[in-house]
Amino acid sequence: MKTILIIFTSTLSLFFIASCAHHRDVRPGVDGVHRVVVPTPDQDEGSRSAIAQANHYCESQKKAAAFVEEKSNYKGDMPESDYKNGKKMTKVAKVVGGAAWVLGGTNESNLGGIVGLGGAAGDAVLGNGYSVEMKFKCQ
């Protein structure tokens, strides 16, 4: 019985934590204009995440998000073109390495794992080069 109670409590806690994470980047404003700022590796992905978070924030108040302003900027340490090329290369390394790891023989599988891991490490080093900010009101 104690094990069931622990599992139930853990699961319930997980749902509460997950429900709070849906708009973790939203910063409420005193004047009714709220901001959501999302660090992201890709501008389009960041915009989608910011919109989803703003919508969830407003829906939790039984309202709809009305967007006032959107801007994104590159904040990386290297030239933006180098950053984009690096992200493309890491994505290719992860896909090719993963495919070789799964589909290859023993030697190919080992090499594929190393290439995939290298791609993941490179992706982590490059990090989130963009910041997307949206201002919105809940109406």
PDB file of C-alpha atoms in Angstrom:
ATOM      1  CA  MET A   1       0.000   0.000   0.000  1.00  0.00           C
ATOM      2  CA  LYS A   2       2.875   2.352   0.816  1.00  0.00           C
ATOM      3  CA  THR A   3       4.380   1.814  -2.652  1.00  0.00           C
ATOM      4  CA  ILE A   4       1.091   2.699  -4.337  1.00  0.00           C
ATOM      5  CA  LEU A   5       0.864   5.901  -2.297  1.00  0.00           C
ATOM      6  CA  ILE A   6       4.421   6.882  -3.258  1.00  0.00           C
ATOM      7  CA  ILE A   7       3.744   6.216  -6.958  1.00  0.00           C
ATOM      8  CA  PHE A   8       0.477   8.169  -6.816  1.00  0.00           C
ATOM      9  CA  THR A   9       2.106  11.138  -5.035  1.00  0.00           C
ATOM     10  CA  SER A  10       5.050  11.149  -7.442  1.00  0.00           C
ATOM     11  CA  THR A  11       2.771  11.053 -10.478  1.00  0.00           C
ATOM     12  CA  LEU A  12       0.574  13.821  -9.106  1.00  0.00           C
ATOM     13  CA  SER A  13       3.634  15.971  -8.375  1.00  0.00           C
ATOM     14  CA  LEU A  14       4.897  15.410 -11.915  1.00  0.00           C
ATOM     15  CA  PHE A  15       1.588  16.663 -13.358  1.00  0.00           C
ATOM     16  CA  PHE A  16       1.727  19.805 -11.215  1.00  0.00           C
ATOM     17  CA  ILE A  17       5.324  20.517 -12.237  1.00  0.00           C
ATOM     18  CA  ALA A  18       4.538  19.910 -15.918  1.00  0.00           C
ATOM     19  CA  SER A  19       1.515  22.214 -15.816  1.00  0.00           C
ATOM     20  CA  CYS A  20       3.660  25.087 -14.531  1.00  0.00           C
ATOM     21  CA  ALA A  21       6.258  24.569 -17.254  1.00  0.00           C
ATOM     22  CA  HIS A  22       3.881  25.483 -20.080  1.00  0.00           C
ATOM     23  CA  HIS A  23       4.606  29.182 -19.699  1.00  0.00           C
ATOM     24  CA  ARG A  24       7.917  29.235 -17.853  1.00  0.00           C
ATOM     25  CA  ASP A  25       9.359  32.076 -19.968  1.00  0.00           C
ATOM     26  CA  VAL A  26       6.388  34.456 -19.526  1.00  0.00           C
ATOM     27  CA  ARG A  27       7.051  37.609 -17.543  1.00  0.00           C
ATOM     28  CA  PRO A  28       3.801  39.235 -16.393  1.00  0.00           C
ATOM     29  CA  GLY A  29       3.591  43.012 -16.789  1.00  0.00           C
ATOM     30  CA  VAL A  30       1.888  45.408 -14.392  1.00  0.00           C
ATOM     31  CA  ASP A  31       0.350  47.402 -17.238  1.00  0.00           C
ATOM     32  CA  GLY A  32      -1.331  44.352 -18.785  1.00  0.00           C
ATOM     33  CA  VAL A  33       1.349  43.949 -21.453  1.00  0.00           C
ATOM     34  CA  HIS A  34       3.200  40.714 -20.765  1.00  0.00           C
ATOM     35  CA  ARG A  35       6.493  39.479 -22.250  1.00  0.00           C
ATOM     36  CA  VAL A  36       7.728  36.071 -23.177  1.00  0.00           C
ATOM     37  CA  VAL A  37      11.442  35.704 -23.895  1.00  0.00           C
ATOM     38  CA  VAL A  38      12.660  32.392 -25.332  1.00  0.00           C
ATOM     39  CA  PRO A  39      16.307  31.432 -25.863  1.00  0.00           C
ATOM     40  CA  THR A  40      16.359  29.193 -28.930  1.00  0.00           C
ATOM     41  CA  PRO A  41      18.640  27.611 -31.533  1.00  0.00           C
ATOM     42  CA  ASP A  42      16.212  28.562 -34.320  1.00  0.00           C
ATOM     43  CA  GLN A  43      14.070  31.687 -34.789  1.00  0.00           C
ATOM     44  CA  ASP A  44      11.007  29.837 -36.119  1.00  0.00           C
ATOM     45  CA  GLU A  45      11.105  27.287 -33.321  1.00  0.00           C
ATOM     46  CA  GLY A  46      11.478  30.096 -30.784  1.00  0.00           C
ATOM     47  CA  SER A  47       8.519  31.993 -32.231  1.00  0.00           C
ATOM     48  CA  ARG A  48       6.322  28.888 -32.042  1.00  0.00           C
ATOM     49  CA  SER A  49       7.365  28.295 -28.432  1.00  0.00           C
ATOM     50  CA  ALA A  50       6.730  31.934 -27.459  1.00  0.00           C
ATOM     51  CA  ILE A  51       3.273  31.890 -29.062  1.00  0.00           C
ATOM     52  CA  ALA A  52       2.390  28.603 -27.353  1.00  0.00           C
ATOM     53  CA  GLN A  53       3.520  29.912 -23.961  1.00  0.00           C
ATOM     54  CA  ALA A  54       1.610  33.184 -24.362  1.00  0.00           C
ATOM     55  CA  ASN A  55      -1.520  31.289 -25.414  1.00  0.00           C
ATOM     56  CA  HIS A  56      -1.243  28.917 -22.460  1.00  0.00           C
ATOM     57  CA  TYR A  57      -0.694  31.825 -20.057  1.00  0.00           C
ATOM     58  CA  CYS A  58      -3.812  33.621 -21.290  1.00  0.00           C
ATOM     59  CA  GLU A  59      -5.896  30.428 -21.475  1.00  0.00           C
ATOM     60  CA  SER A  60      -5.130  29.824 -17.794  1.00  0.00           C
ATOM     61  CA  GLN A  61      -6.980  33.132 -17.205  1.00  0.00           C
ATOM     62  CA  LYS A  62      -9.822  32.137 -19.569  1.00  0.00           C
ATOM     63  CA  LYS A  63      -8.655  34.749 -22.109  1.00  0.00           C
ATOM     64  CA  ALA A  64      -6.927  34.820 -25.487  1.00  0.00           C
ATOM     65  CA  ALA A  65      -3.505  36.228 -26.322  1.00  0.00           C
ATOM     66  CA  ALA A  66      -3.299  39.344 -28.478  1.00  0.00           C
ATOM     67  CA  PHE A  67       0.244  39.987 -29.679  1.00  0.00           C
ATOM     68  CA  VAL A  68       1.567  43.531 -29.571  1.00  0.00           C
ATOM     69  CA  GLU A  69       5.191  43.158 -30.669  1.00  0.00           C
ATOM     70  CA  GLU A  70       7.635  40.469 -31.782  1.00  0.00           C
ATOM     71  CA  LYS A  71      11.383  40.660 -32.188  1.00  0.00           C
ATOM     72  CA  SER A  72      14.250  38.239 -32.408  1.00  0.00           C
ATOM     73  CA  ASN A  73      17.966  38.773 -32.386  1.00  0.00           C
ATOM     74  CA  TYR A  74      21.115  36.757 -32.741  1.00  0.00           C
ATOM     75  CA  LYS A  75      23.161  36.783 -29.536  1.00  0.00           C
ATOM     76  CA  GLY A  76      25.926  34.305 -30.324  1.00  0.00           C
ATOM     77  CA  ASP A  77      29.685  34.785 -29.965  1.00  0.00           C
ATOM     78  CA  MET A  78      30.543  33.882 -33.564  1.00  0.00           C
ATOM     79  CA  PRO A  79      29.308  35.280 -36.871  1.00  0.00           C
ATOM     80  CA  GLU A  80      25.675  34.275 -37.473  1.00  0.00           C
ATOM     81  CA  SER A  81      26.484  32.459 -40.724  1.00  0.00           C
ATOM     82  CA  ASP A  82      29.074  30.306 -38.903  1.00  0.00           C
ATOM     83  CA  TYR A  83      26.527  29.529 -36.194  1.00  0.00           C
ATOM     84  CA  LYS A  84      23.913  28.433 -38.749  1.00  0.00           C
ATOM     85  CA  ASN A  85      26.446  26.272 -40.601  1.00  0.00           C
ATOM     86  CA  GLY A  86      27.589  24.713 -37.322  1.00  0.00           C
ATOM     87  CA  LYS A  87      23.998  23.874 -36.362  1.00  0.00           C
ATOM     88  CA  LYS A  88      23.446  22.245 -39.777  1.00  0.00           C
ATOM     89  CA  MET A  89      26.616  20.169 -39.418  1.00  0.00           C
ATOM     90  CA  THR A  90      25.711  18.973 -35.925  1.00  0.00           C
ATOM     91  CA  LYS A  91      22.244  17.976 -37.107  1.00  0.00           C
ATOM     92  CA  VAL A  92      23.734  15.962 -39.985  1.00  0.00           C
ATOM     93  CA  ALA A  93      26.249  14.299 -37.651  1.00  0.00           C
ATOM     94  CA  LYS A  94      23.486  13.285 -35.225  1.00  0.00           C
ATOM     95  CA  VAL A  95      21.270  11.848 -37.982  1.00  0.00           C
ATOM     96  CA  VAL A  96      24.027  10.048 -39.904  1.00  0.00           C
ATOM     97  CA  GLY A  97      25.710   8.830 -36.726  1.00  0.00           C
ATOM     98  CA  GLY A  98      22.425   7.587 -35.308  1.00  0.00           C
ATOM     99  CA  ALA A  99      21.541   5.761 -38.511  1.00  0.00           C
ATOM    100  CA  ALA A 100      24.968   4.092 -38.674  1.00  0.00           C
ATOM    101  CA  TRP A 101      24.725   3.149 -34.987  1.00  0.00           C
ATOM    102  CA  VAL A 102      21.327   1.506 -35.463  1.00  0.00           C
ATOM    103  CA  LEU A 103      21.722  -0.009 -38.937  1.00  0.00           C
ATOM    104  CA  GLY A 104      25.448  -0.721 -39.182  1.00  0.00           C
ATOM    105  CA  GLY A 105      27.517  -3.723 -38.279  1.00  0.00           C
ATOM    106  CA  THR A 106      29.802  -3.753 -35.249  1.00  0.00           C
ATOM    107  CA  ASN A 107      32.437  -1.373 -36.669  1.00  0.00           C
ATOM    108  CA  GLU A 108      29.895   0.929 -38.286  1.00  0.00           C
ATOM    109  CA  SER A 109      27.786   0.928 -35.143  1.00  0.00           C
ATOM    110  CA  ASN A 110      30.728   2.015 -32.992  1.00  0.00           C
ATOM    111  CA  LEU A 111      31.745   4.723 -35.452  1.00  0.00           C
ATOM    112  CA  GLY A 112      28.135   5.877 -35.811  1.00  0.00           C
ATOM    113  CA  GLY A 113      27.813   6.218 -32.050  1.00  0.00           C
ATOM    114  CA  ILE A 114      30.959   8.337 -31.906  1.00  0.00           C
ATOM    115  CA  VAL A 115      29.822  10.566 -34.791  1.00  0.00           C
ATOM    116  CA  GLY A 116      26.344  10.976 -33.283  1.00  0.00           C
ATOM    117  CA  LEU A 117      27.799  11.791 -29.888  1.00  0.00           C
ATOM    118  CA  GLY A 118      30.141  14.317 -31.480  1.00  0.00           C
ATOM    119  CA  GLY A 119      27.170  15.956 -33.203  1.00  0.00           C
ATOM    120  CA  ALA A 120      25.271  16.168 -29.925  1.00  0.00           C
ATOM    121  CA  ALA A 121      28.325  17.637 -28.164  1.00  0.00           C
ATOM    122  CA  GLY A 122      28.801  20.220 -30.926  1.00  0.00           C
ATOM    123  CA  ASP A 123      25.123  21.153 -30.729  1.00  0.00           C
ATOM    124  CA  ALA A 124      25.409  21.661 -26.975  1.00  0.00           C
ATOM    125  CA  VAL A 125      28.510  23.835 -27.383  1.00  0.00           C
ATOM    126  CA  LEU A 126      26.786  26.024 -29.988  1.00  0.00           C
ATOM    127  CA  GLY A 127      23.785  26.375 -27.655  1.00  0.00           C
ATOM    128  CA  ASN A 128      20.884  28.757 -28.242  1.00  0.00           C
ATOM    129  CA  GLY A 129      22.101  31.508 -30.539  1.00  0.00           C
ATOM    130  CA  TYR A 130      18.832  33.428 -30.752  1.00  0.00           C
ATOM    131  CA  SER A 131      16.468  35.152 -28.403  1.00  0.00           C
ATOM    132  CA  VAL A 132      12.811  35.635 -29.377  1.00  0.00           C
ATOM    133  CA  GLU A 133      10.746  38.176 -27.441  1.00  0.00           C
ATOM    134  CA  MET A 134       7.030  38.746 -27.794  1.00  0.00           C
ATOM    135  CA  LYS A 135       4.833  41.239 -26.007  1.00  0.00           C
ATOM    136  CA  PHE A 136       1.170  40.372 -25.626  1.00  0.00           C
ATOM    137  CA  LYS A 137      -2.031  41.124 -23.773  1.00  0.00           C
ATOM    138  CA  CYS A 138      -4.626  38.689 -22.500  1.00  0.00           C
ATOM    139  CA  GLN A 139      -8.080  39.754 -23.724  1.00  0.00           C
TER     140      GLN A 139
END
